[in-house]
Amino acid sequence: MIVTIDGPAGSGKSTVARLLAERLQVHYLDTGAMYRAIALAVIRSGTDERDEAAVAAVAETAEVDFDGSDVLLNGRPVGEEIRDANVTAVASIVAANPGVRKRLVELQKAIGRRGDLVTEGRDQGTIVFPKAEYKFFITASPEARARRRHRELLARGTRLPLQTVERQLRQRDERDENRACAPMKAADDAILVDTTDMSIAEVVEEMAAIILSSETSGSQPADRKS
Ligand code: DC
């Protein structure tokens, strides 16, 4: 069973995806961490992130993998370093690189062939797993997403004005939604979940209920099993 969860930054999809995977007892794949791992490899190698060919070459040689829980870069789990502001900004640029996307999409498809998965990103229901059994697109208002991101940053010791966090978030949305290659959008057959006024627990509960009820009744929200 493949469950895809796509949506913008700060929508709560990472936490929701992790908890839903635990609930369903399947692996959770954070594909954003894979783009962040490539960004880290680009930074470490001193490559200019805007040099398309050079960045694609880094993506080709960097060993990115998934061990069932963590994304690995050259055999080691990527740690908190991939959440740094600099890596976040570079990840958003390398994610628009067609060479990077081609390599990571292939890897994600291969991971999906290994077994059941809750996978989270921007293009999981549209490009990577168009035949996934369950597809969700999670949104929240930009203000709510900025407030959540602001709280997360504070918890990690980064103090930025809320307005700055909101501006950066809108810039990333703009880049993710308008890039030529695999722009972020909901699959036509995705179930939309607006989390603005919902708690994480409520979102997980709603999604788990949809999946578990159709698994027991043998039907699917959209008939994609055949
Ligand atoms: O979800 P995140 O913030 O960790 O993602 C990091 C960057 O990678 C972000 O700019 C969006 C991009 N991304 C993407 O383009 N496609 C994905 N499947 C996952 C993330």
PDB file of N, CA, C and O in Angstrom, residues 92 166-176:
ATOM      1  N   SER A  92      15.561  24.397  -1.960  1.00  0.00           N
ATOM      2  CA  SER A  92      14.467  24.908  -2.776  1.00  0.00           C
ATOM      3  C   SER A  92      14.955  25.213  -4.201  1.00  0.00           C
ATOM      4  O   SER A  92      14.208  25.058  -5.169  1.00  0.00           O
ATOM      5  N   GLU A 166       7.181  34.309   7.431  1.00  0.00           N
ATOM      6  CA  GLU A 166       6.062  34.251   6.485  1.00  0.00           C
ATOM      7  C   GLU A 166       6.529  34.632   5.072  1.00  0.00           C
ATOM      8  O   GLU A 166       6.137  34.000   4.091  1.00  0.00           O
ATOM      9  N   ARG A 167       7.404  35.649   4.984  1.00  0.00           N
ATOM     10  CA  ARG A 167       7.894  36.071   3.664  1.00  0.00           C
ATOM     11  C   ARG A 167       8.694  34.931   3.005  1.00  0.00           C
ATOM     12  O   ARG A 167       8.495  34.593   1.847  1.00  0.00           O
ATOM     13  N   GLN A 168       9.579  34.289   3.793  1.00  0.00           N
ATOM     14  CA  GLN A 168      10.397  33.195   3.252  1.00  0.00           C
ATOM     15  C   GLN A 168       9.511  32.025   2.810  1.00  0.00           C
ATOM     16  O   GLN A 168       9.754  31.402   1.779  1.00  0.00           O
ATOM     17  N   LEU A 169       8.484  31.762   3.595  1.00  0.00           N
ATOM     18  CA  LEU A 169       7.569  30.664   3.281  1.00  0.00           C
ATOM     19  C   LEU A 169       6.819  30.930   1.977  1.00  0.00           C
ATOM     20  O   LEU A 169       6.681  30.056   1.124  1.00  0.00           O
ATOM     21  N   ARG A 170       6.374  32.183   1.812  1.00  0.00           N
ATOM     22  CA  ARG A 170       5.648  32.532   0.574  1.00  0.00           C
ATOM     23  C   ARG A 170       6.584  32.448  -0.632  1.00  0.00           C
ATOM     24  O   ARG A 170       6.174  32.056  -1.729  1.00  0.00           O
ATOM     25  N   GLN A 171       7.885  32.823  -0.418  1.00  0.00           N
ATOM     26  CA  GLN A 171       8.847  32.740  -1.523  1.00  0.00           C
ATOM     27  C   GLN A 171       9.052  31.286  -1.937  1.00  0.00           C
ATOM     28  O   GLN A 171       9.127  30.962  -3.118  1.00  0.00           O
ATOM     29  N   ARG A 172       9.141  30.404  -0.938  1.00  0.00           N
ATOM     30  CA  ARG A 172       9.335  28.979  -1.247  1.00  0.00           C
ATOM     31  C   ARG A 172       8.103  28.407  -1.939  1.00  0.00           C
ATOM     32  O   ARG A 172       8.206  27.654  -2.892  1.00  0.00           O
ATOM     33  N   ASP A 173       6.911  28.788  -1.463  1.00  0.00           N
ATOM     34  CA  ASP A 173       5.660  28.342  -2.110  1.00  0.00           C
ATOM     35  C   ASP A 173       5.682  28.738  -3.577  1.00  0.00           C
ATOM     36  O   ASP A 173       5.372  27.943  -4.462  1.00  0.00           O
ATOM     37  N   GLU A 174       6.051  29.988  -3.800  1.00  0.00           N
ATOM     38  CA  GLU A 174       6.058  30.564  -5.149  1.00  0.00           C
ATOM     39  C   GLU A 174       6.996  29.746  -6.051  1.00  0.00           C
ATOM     40  O   GLU A 174       6.642  29.370  -7.160  1.00  0.00           O
ATOM     41  N   ARG A 175       8.209  29.422  -5.519  1.00  0.00           N
ATOM     42  CA  ARG A 175       9.168  28.642  -6.308  1.00  0.00           C
ATOM     43  C   ARG A 175       8.644  27.219  -6.531  1.00  0.00           C
ATOM     44  O   ARG A 175       8.738  26.683  -7.631  1.00  0.00           O
ATOM     45  N   ASP A 176       8.095  26.604  -5.488  1.00  0.00           N
ATOM     46  CA  ASP A 176       7.610  25.217  -5.604  1.00  0.00           C
ATOM     47  C   ASP A 176       6.409  25.118  -6.559  1.00  0.00           C
ATOM     48  O   ASP A 176       6.256  24.143  -7.283  1.00  0.00           O
TER      49      ASP A 176
END
